[in-house]
mmCIF file of C-alpha atoms and ligand atoms in Angstrom:
data_model
loop_
_atom_site.group_PDB
_atom_site.id
_atom_site.type_symbol
_atom_site.label_atom_id
_atom_site.label_comp_id
_atom_site.label_asym_id
_atom_site.label_seq_id
_atom_site.Cartn_x
_atom_site.Cartn_y
_atom_site.Cartn_z
ATOM 1 C CA MET H 28 96.255 128.203 105.530
ATOM 2 C CA SER H 29 94.923 124.879 106.749
ATOM 3 C CA GLU H 30 94.157 123.086 103.719
ATOM 4 C CA LEU H 31 96.834 120.522 104.366
ATOM 5 C CA SER H 32 95.853 119.958 108.002
ATOM 6 C CA GLY H 33 95.918 116.210 109.035
ATOM 7 C CA ARG H 34 98.413 115.247 106.031
ATOM 8 C CA ARG H 35 101.691 113.859 106.457
ATOM 9 C CA ALA H 36 104.363 114.599 104.049
ATOM 10 C CA VAL H 37 108.144 113.765 103.300
ATOM 11 C CA VAL H 38 110.300 116.270 101.410
ATOM 12 C CA THR H 39 113.846 114.875 100.171
ATOM 13 C CA GLY H 40 116.468 117.499 99.754
ATOM 14 C CA GLY H 41 114.581 119.453 102.596
ATOM 15 C CA ALA H 42 117.590 120.734 104.095
ATOM 16 C CA GLN H 43 118.160 123.507 102.043
ATOM 17 C CA GLY H 44 117.044 125.278 98.789
ATOM 18 C CA LEU H 45 114.225 124.613 97.329
ATOM 19 C CA GLY H 46 113.254 121.707 99.103
ATOM 20 C CA GLU H 47 113.339 123.571 102.452
ATOM 21 C CA GLY H 48 111.093 126.129 101.122
ATOM 22 C CA MET H 49 108.868 123.131 100.233
ATOM 23 C CA ALA H 50 108.845 121.900 103.443
ATOM 24 C CA ARG H 51 108.271 125.279 105.098
ATOM 25 C CA ALA H 52 105.528 125.482 102.893
ATOM 26 C CA LEU H 53 103.806 122.540 103.412
ATOM 27 C CA ALA H 54 104.134 123.110 107.247
ATOM 28 C CA ALA H 55 102.394 126.441 106.780
ATOM 29 C CA ALA H 56 99.608 124.997 104.735
ATOM 30 C CA GLY H 57 99.092 122.509 107.815
ATOM 31 C CA ALA H 58 101.056 119.449 107.006
ATOM 32 C CA SER H 59 103.205 117.503 109.128
ATOM 33 C CA VAL H 60 106.364 116.978 107.609
ATOM 34 C CA VAL H 61 109.644 115.093 107.578
ATOM 35 C CA VAL H 62 112.702 116.367 106.003
ATOM 36 C CA ALA H 63 114.952 113.722 104.425
ATOM 37 C CA ASP H 64 118.465 114.407 103.318
ATOM 38 C CA VAL H 65 122.135 113.542 103.459
ATOM 39 C CA LYS H 66 122.826 116.946 105.042
ATOM 40 C CA ASP H 67 121.930 115.676 108.778
ATOM 41 C CA ASP H 68 122.841 119.158 110.660
ATOM 42 C CA LEU H 69 121.275 121.064 108.282
ATOM 43 C CA GLY H 70 117.946 118.858 108.000
ATOM 44 C CA ALA H 71 117.527 118.611 111.601
ATOM 45 C CA LYS H 72 117.887 122.319 111.939
ATOM 46 C CA VAL H 73 114.947 122.840 109.135
ATOM 47 C CA ALA H 74 112.871 120.259 111.329
ATOM 48 C CA ALA H 75 113.671 121.918 114.590
ATOM 49 C CA ASP H 76 112.540 125.181 113.358
ATOM 50 C CA LEU H 77 109.164 123.724 111.754
ATOM 51 C CA GLY H 78 108.552 122.829 115.376
ATOM 52 C CA GLU H 79 106.635 120.028 117.268
ATOM 53 C CA GLY H 80 105.175 117.441 114.891
ATOM 54 C CA HIS H 81 107.805 117.702 112.264
ATOM 55 C CA GLY H 82 110.898 115.649 111.855
ATOM 56 C CA PHE H 83 114.137 114.493 110.011
ATOM 57 C CA VAL H 84 114.913 111.497 108.853
ATOM 58 C CA HIS H 85 118.638 110.887 107.431
ATOM 59 C CA LEU H 86 118.161 109.617 103.564
ATOM 60 C CA ASP H 87 120.468 108.909 100.463
ATOM 61 C CA VAL H 88 118.146 108.818 97.730
ATOM 62 C CA THR H 89 120.454 106.516 95.785
ATOM 63 C CA ASP H 90 119.876 103.863 98.579
ATOM 64 C CA ASP H 91 117.114 101.480 97.855
ATOM 65 C CA SER H 92 116.951 100.204 101.561
ATOM 66 C CA GLY H 93 117.763 103.594 102.886
ATOM 67 C CA TRP H 94 114.121 104.703 101.317
ATOM 68 C CA ALA H 95 112.526 101.504 103.079
ATOM 69 C CA SER H 96 113.836 102.534 106.396
ATOM 70 C CA ALA H 97 113.659 106.305 106.084
ATOM 71 C CA LEU H 98 109.540 105.955 104.957
ATOM 72 C CA THR H 99 109.116 103.202 107.831
ATOM 73 C CA ALA H 100 110.606 105.933 110.032
ATOM 74 C CA ALA H 101 108.519 108.543 108.674
ATOM 75 C CA VAL H 102 105.438 106.640 108.730
ATOM 76 C CA GLY H 103 106.116 105.774 112.214
ATOM 77 C CA GLU H 104 106.700 109.515 113.175
ATOM 78 C CA LEU H 105 103.861 111.125 111.298
ATOM 79 C CA GLY H 106 101.453 108.197 111.894
ATOM 80 C CA GLY H 107 101.043 107.583 107.891
ATOM 81 C CA LEU H 108 102.043 109.340 104.706
ATOM 82 C CA ASP H 109 100.048 111.316 102.393
ATOM 83 C CA ILE H 110 102.519 113.532 100.387
ATOM 84 C CA LEU H 111 106.185 112.759 98.918
ATOM 85 C CA VAL H 112 108.242 115.507 97.435
ATOM 86 C CA ASN H 113 111.168 113.905 95.404
ATOM 87 C CA ASN H 114 113.016 117.044 95.420
ATOM 88 C CA ALA H 115 116.768 116.017 96.022
ATOM 89 C CA GLY H 116 119.019 116.421 92.869
ATOM 90 C CA VAL H 117 122.425 117.726 91.680
ATOM 91 C CA GLU H 118 123.812 119.554 88.825
ATOM 92 C CA ILE H 119 127.191 119.239 87.791
ATOM 93 C CA THR H 120 127.844 121.915 84.552
ATOM 94 C CA SER H 121 129.880 120.715 81.667
ATOM 95 C CA LEU H 122 130.379 121.020 77.850
ATOM 96 C CA ILE H 123 129.422 118.038 76.383
ATOM 97 C CA THR H 124 132.804 117.657 74.910
ATOM 98 C CA GLU H 125 134.574 117.748 78.342
ATOM 99 C CA LEU H 126 132.144 115.427 79.956
ATOM 100 C CA ASP H 127 133.354 113.610 82.996
ATOM 101 C CA PRO H 128 131.715 109.819 83.242
ATOM 102 C CA ALA H 129 131.653 109.900 87.236
ATOM 103 C CA ASP H 130 129.956 113.621 86.954
ATOM 104 C CA VAL H 131 127.499 111.973 84.519
ATOM 105 C CA ARG H 132 126.981 108.562 86.940
ATOM 106 C CA THR H 133 126.579 111.012 89.792
ATOM 107 C CA MET H 134 123.636 112.886 88.002
ATOM 108 C CA LEU H 135 121.968 109.785 86.732
ATOM 109 C CA GLU H 136 122.335 108.294 90.367
ATOM 110 C CA VAL H 137 120.808 111.040 91.919
ATOM 111 C CA ASN H 138 118.379 112.535 89.818
ATOM 112 C CA VAL H 139 117.404 109.427 87.912
ATOM 113 C CA LEU H 140 117.661 106.360 90.244
ATOM 114 C CA GLY H 141 116.806 108.923 93.140
ATOM 115 C CA THR H 142 113.557 109.687 91.778
ATOM 116 C CA SER H 143 112.690 106.165 90.608
ATOM 117 C CA LEU H 144 113.611 104.901 94.267
ATOM 118 C CA GLY H 145 111.210 107.545 95.652
ATOM 119 C CA LEU H 146 108.617 106.557 93.348
ATOM 120 C CA LYS H 147 109.074 102.642 94.124
ATOM 121 C CA HIS H 148 108.719 103.267 97.719
ATOM 122 C CA GLY H 149 106.342 106.187 97.792
ATOM 123 C CA LEU H 150 103.730 103.824 95.942
ATOM 124 C CA ARG H 151 104.365 100.944 98.089
ATOM 125 C CA THR H 152 104.014 102.866 101.165
ATOM 126 C CA MET H 153 100.930 105.021 100.070
ATOM 127 C CA ARG H 154 98.999 102.197 97.745
ATOM 128 C CA PRO H 155 96.195 100.059 99.492
ATOM 129 C CA GLY H 156 97.562 97.260 101.838
ATOM 130 C CA GLY H 157 100.925 99.612 102.315
ATOM 131 C CA ALA H 158 102.308 100.915 105.366
ATOM 132 C CA ALA H 159 100.365 104.248 104.970
ATOM 133 C CA GLY H 160 97.395 102.328 102.776
ATOM 134 C CA GLN H 161 95.486 105.653 102.205
ATOM 135 C CA GLY H 162 96.450 106.593 98.537
ATOM 136 C CA GLY H 163 97.829 110.332 98.183
ATOM 137 C CA THR H 164 100.125 112.193 95.990
ATOM 138 C CA ILE H 165 103.692 112.439 94.931
ATOM 139 C CA ILE H 166 105.133 115.210 93.276
ATOM 140 C CA ASN H 167 108.757 115.214 91.532
ATOM 141 C CA VAL H 168 110.935 117.923 90.761
ATOM 142 C CA SER H 169 112.159 118.355 87.263
ATOM 143 C CA SER H 170 113.541 121.434 85.692
ATOM 144 C CA VAL H 171 112.656 123.967 82.883
ATOM 145 C CA ALA H 172 116.211 122.391 81.841
ATOM 146 C CA ALA H 173 113.857 119.469 80.673
ATOM 147 C CA THR H 174 111.781 121.909 78.174
ATOM 148 C CA ILE H 175 114.326 124.122 76.751
ATOM 149 C CA ALA H 176 118.059 123.742 75.389
ATOM 150 C CA PHE H 177 120.271 125.664 77.708
ATOM 151 C CA PRO H 178 124.240 125.580 77.129
ATOM 152 C CA GLY H 179 126.191 123.625 79.611
ATOM 153 C CA ILE H 180 123.869 121.715 81.052
ATOM 154 C CA ALA H 181 123.358 118.624 78.912
ATOM 155 C CA VAL H 182 123.172 115.670 81.157
ATOM 156 C CA TYR H 183 121.548 117.432 84.101
ATOM 157 C CA SER H 184 118.884 118.113 81.439
ATOM 158 C CA ALA H 185 118.794 114.808 80.249
ATOM 159 C CA THR H 186 118.298 113.726 84.071
ATOM 160 C CA LYS H 187 115.270 116.092 84.403
ATOM 161 C CA SER H 188 113.527 114.737 81.145
ATOM 162 C CA ALA H 189 113.777 111.434 82.331
ATOM 163 C CA VAL H 190 112.041 112.916 85.800
ATOM 164 C CA ASP H 191 109.438 113.802 83.369
ATOM 165 C CA ARG H 192 108.722 110.417 81.827
ATOM 166 C CA LEU H 193 108.943 108.797 85.237
ATOM 167 C CA THR H 194 106.608 111.127 86.417
ATOM 168 C CA ARG H 195 103.884 110.238 83.738
ATOM 169 C CA VAL H 196 104.478 106.375 83.765
ATOM 170 C CA ALA H 197 104.105 106.113 87.595
ATOM 171 C CA ALA H 198 101.031 108.322 87.116
ATOM 172 C CA MET H 199 99.549 105.400 84.675
ATOM 173 C CA GLU H 200 100.398 102.551 86.701
ATOM 174 C CA SER H 201 99.317 104.328 89.741
ATOM 175 C CA GLY H 202 95.953 104.804 88.349
ATOM 176 C CA LYS H 203 95.739 101.748 86.326
ATOM 177 C CA LEU H 204 96.592 99.770 89.484
ATOM 178 C CA GLY H 205 94.215 101.593 91.455
ATOM 179 C CA TYR H 206 96.736 102.796 94.063
ATOM 180 C CA GLY H 207 94.854 106.181 94.824
ATOM 181 C CA VAL H 208 98.159 108.201 94.222
ATOM 182 C CA ARG H 209 98.402 111.215 91.853
ATOM 183 C CA VAL H 210 101.761 111.865 90.439
ATOM 184 C CA ASN H 211 102.844 114.915 88.956
ATOM 185 C CA CYS H 212 106.078 117.086 88.596
ATOM 186 C CA VAL H 213 107.334 120.699 88.503
ATOM 187 C CA TYR H 214 109.611 122.140 86.090
ATOM 188 C CA PRO H 215 111.273 125.060 88.198
ATOM 189 C CA GLY H 216 112.682 128.027 86.276
ATOM 190 C CA LEU H 217 115.982 129.331 87.519
ATOM 191 C CA VAL H 218 116.130 130.127 91.560
ATOM 192 C CA PRO H 219 119.441 131.607 92.853
ATOM 193 C CA THR H 220 119.753 128.611 95.740
ATOM 194 C CA GLU H 221 123.158 127.166 95.968
ATOM 195 C CA MET H 222 122.756 125.050 93.039
ATOM 196 C CA GLY H 223 121.026 127.966 91.131
ATOM 197 C CA ALA H 224 124.019 130.493 91.713
ATOM 198 C CA GLY H 225 126.704 127.642 91.133
ATOM 199 C CA LEU H 226 124.892 127.176 87.496
ATOM 200 C CA ALA H 227 125.073 130.934 86.780
ATOM 201 C CA SER H 228 129.009 131.009 87.821
ATOM 202 C CA ASP H 229 129.712 127.626 86.325
ATOM 203 C CA VAL H 230 128.351 128.659 82.788
ATOM 204 C CA ALA H 231 130.546 132.114 82.828
ATOM 205 C CA ALA H 232 133.688 130.199 83.855
ATOM 206 C CA LEU H 233 132.966 127.895 80.732
ATOM 207 C CA GLY H 234 133.043 130.999 78.633
ATOM 208 C CA LEU H 235 129.306 130.647 77.549
ATOM 209 C CA PHE H 236 128.368 134.159 79.055
ATOM 210 C CA GLU H 237 130.433 136.881 80.262
ATOM 211 C CA SER H 238 129.760 136.939 83.911
ATOM 212 C CA PRO H 239 127.523 135.166 86.330
ATOM 213 C CA GLN H 240 125.568 138.190 86.166
ATOM 214 C CA ALA H 241 125.033 137.971 82.423
ATOM 215 C CA ALA H 242 124.214 134.248 82.555
ATOM 216 C CA VAL H 243 121.556 135.688 84.963
ATOM 217 C CA GLU H 244 120.355 138.179 82.425
ATOM 218 C CA GLY H 245 120.160 136.052 79.862
ATOM 219 C CA VAL H 246 117.914 133.920 81.578
ATOM 220 C CA VAL H 247 115.772 136.692 82.853
ATOM 221 C CA GLY H 248 115.821 137.679 79.156
ATOM 222 C CA LEU H 249 114.309 134.764 77.851
ATOM 223 C CA THR H 250 111.814 134.894 81.021
ATOM 224 C CA PRO H 251 108.283 136.488 79.769
ATOM 225 C CA ALA H 252 107.771 137.327 83.807
ATOM 226 C CA GLY H 253 111.103 139.539 83.701
ATOM 227 C CA ARG H 254 112.764 137.869 86.765
ATOM 228 C CA LEU H 255 114.389 134.726 88.012
ATOM 229 C CA GLY H 256 112.122 132.258 90.169
ATOM 230 C CA THR H 257 112.147 132.652 94.227
ATOM 231 C CA VAL H 258 111.955 129.435 96.630
ATOM 232 C CA GLU H 259 108.346 130.663 97.438
ATOM 233 C CA ASP H 260 107.196 130.450 93.821
ATOM 234 C CA MET H 261 108.428 126.956 93.601
ATOM 235 C CA ALA H 262 107.284 125.921 97.103
ATOM 236 C CA ASP H 263 103.603 127.230 96.497
ATOM 237 C CA ALA H 264 103.198 125.274 92.882
ATOM 238 C CA VAL H 265 104.096 122.189 95.080
ATOM 239 C CA VAL H 266 101.705 122.851 97.616
ATOM 240 C CA PHE H 267 98.705 123.412 95.131
ATOM 241 C CA LEU H 268 99.558 120.074 93.635
ATOM 242 C CA ALA H 269 99.495 118.348 96.959
ATOM 243 C CA THR H 270 96.184 119.964 97.822
ATOM 244 C CA ASP H 271 92.657 118.697 96.990
ATOM 245 C CA ARG H 272 92.642 121.639 94.494
ATOM 246 C CA ALA H 273 94.711 119.444 92.423
ATOM 247 C CA ARG H 274 92.349 116.576 92.968
ATOM 248 C CA PHE H 275 91.644 115.929 89.114
ATOM 249 C CA ILE H 276 95.382 116.590 87.817
ATOM 250 C CA THR H 277 97.839 113.360 87.492
ATOM 251 C CA GLY H 278 100.586 112.984 85.119
ATOM 252 C CA VAL H 279 101.519 116.532 84.310
ATOM 253 C CA GLY H 280 104.249 118.804 84.667
ATOM 254 C CA LEU H 281 103.867 122.105 85.549
ATOM 255 C CA PRO H 282 106.203 124.785 84.556
ATOM 256 C CA VAL H 283 106.865 127.323 87.197
ATOM 257 C CA ASP H 284 108.988 129.191 85.290
ATOM 258 C CA GLY H 285 107.694 132.561 84.295
ATOM 259 C CA GLY H 286 107.082 131.432 80.934
ATOM 260 C CA MET H 287 110.954 130.436 79.956
ATOM 261 C CA GLY H 288 110.139 126.863 79.068
ATOM 262 C CA MET H 289 106.823 127.614 76.545
HETATM 263 N N1 NAD L 78 117.767 125.843 92.103
HETATM 264 C C1 NAD L 78 117.634 126.038 90.694
HETATM 265 O O1 NAD L 78 117.363 126.906 89.850
HETATM 266 C C2 NAD L 78 116.651 124.992 90.167
HETATM 267 C C3 NAD L 78 115.850 124.888 88.678
HETATM 268 C C4 NAD L 78 115.172 123.759 88.241
HETATM 269 C C5 NAD L 78 115.113 122.683 89.034
HETATM 270 N N2 NAD L 78 115.735 122.642 90.303
HETATM 271 C C6 NAD L 78 115.698 121.242 90.855
HETATM 272 O O2 NAD L 78 115.548 121.366 92.180
HETATM 273 C C7 NAD L 78 115.684 120.555 93.348
HETATM 274 C C8 NAD L 78 116.266 121.572 94.435
HETATM 275 O O3 NAD L 78 117.205 122.094 93.901
HETATM 276 P P1 NAD L 78 118.187 123.410 94.965
HETATM 277 O O4 NAD L 78 118.390 124.729 93.775
HETATM 278 O O5 NAD L 78 117.537 123.489 96.252
HETATM 279 O O6 NAD L 78 119.573 122.682 94.958
HETATM 280 P P2 NAD L 78 120.562 122.519 96.321
HETATM 281 O O7 NAD L 78 121.632 121.944 95.731
HETATM 282 O O8 NAD L 78 120.663 123.891 97.245
HETATM 283 O O9 NAD L 78 119.483 121.704 97.363
HETATM 284 C C9 NAD L 78 119.915 120.268 97.017
HETATM 285 C C10 NAD L 78 119.566 119.653 98.348
HETATM 286 O O10 NAD L 78 119.338 117.834 97.995
HETATM 287 C C11 NAD L 78 120.079 117.073 98.587
HETATM 288 N N3 NAD L 78 120.919 115.830 98.097
HETATM 289 C C12 NAD L 78 121.517 115.895 97.197
HETATM 290 N N4 NAD L 78 121.974 114.605 96.860
HETATM 291 C C13 NAD L 78 120.983 113.982 97.606
HETATM 292 C C14 NAD L 78 121.249 112.604 98.148
HETATM 293 N N5 NAD L 78 121.873 111.674 97.204
HETATM 294 N N6 NAD L 78 119.986 112.233 98.926
HETATM 295 C C15 NAD L 78 119.428 112.768 99.581
HETATM 296 N N7 NAD L 78 119.462 114.504 99.352
HETATM 297 C C16 NAD L 78 120.200 114.693 98.603
HETATM 298 C C17 NAD L 78 121.300 118.387 99.265
HETATM 299 O O11 NAD L 78 121.982 117.788 100.373
HETATM 300 C C18 NAD L 78 120.570 119.536 99.415
HETATM 301 O O12 NAD L 78 119.931 119.754 100.759
HETATM 302 C C19 NAD L 78 116.858 119.786 92.547
HETATM 303 O O13 NAD L 78 116.480 118.380 91.919
HETATM 304 C C20 NAD L 78 117.243 120.444 91.590
HETATM 305 O O14 NAD L 78 117.463 119.940 90.110
HETATM 306 C C21 NAD L 78 116.533 123.775 90.632
#
């Protein structure tokens, strides 16, 4: 249970949902964790719950200078940085024929720009000569949506495909330039967090399924494991990728979807 003891981690979007679960699981595995989120009250509560040695920092992942100051604060508080989880994300459901450019921009900003800036500042911080400078690992949160065609989430799926490509190029640059940072991503299946439950309601409201329950049953029907994912399923996969057990794994996307995307 202490495989990550002595390691220092930052989890974006850690105030609730999958990110909160990842922060809790990393802490349970021995890491010191800083939760980074725009939801200050919820994020600070998660950090307080984790207890001594953990913290919260305000971060809007779309803000370049915000990243610089958040990681400076996290390195100051934790005494270094070994693990960055780029989990913050947004999903706005729409048929392609009804797309609102503002929603498209929001998803591009948070999911693509946010993850890109996380990679930028994470690599700068962890590479030799950086404020932490000891190498480490970055785990991006993509989605099963990057690997299948599910109706109502075209732009979201496109942004998560972008996260997948960002991951691979970042792993390549990190290797070629000797940063000592492994970079991977996970493709979570549907988990009934605020986002996941909202998605089931939204696709039903669009008439794609008879009801939110029918949408969930549709997803389960496409899933060989025969159930939805849980927060813990996703968090355990992130912990694995963060540990030395994954020491020779970089540049991959790991499906954590009960087989839905195979
Ligand atoms: N829940 C699912 O079914 C599912 C499936 C596949 C992938 N994912 C991905 O997992 C990640 C977490 O999803 P979730 O279900 O926990 O969602 P959620 O909506 O419950 O939580 C998202 C968190 O991200 C934070 N966030 C949003 N915009 C931010 C910004 N600009 N800066 C900093 N923080 C920001 C929110 O405040 C919130 O705490 C997302 O990237 C999502 O796309 C979720």
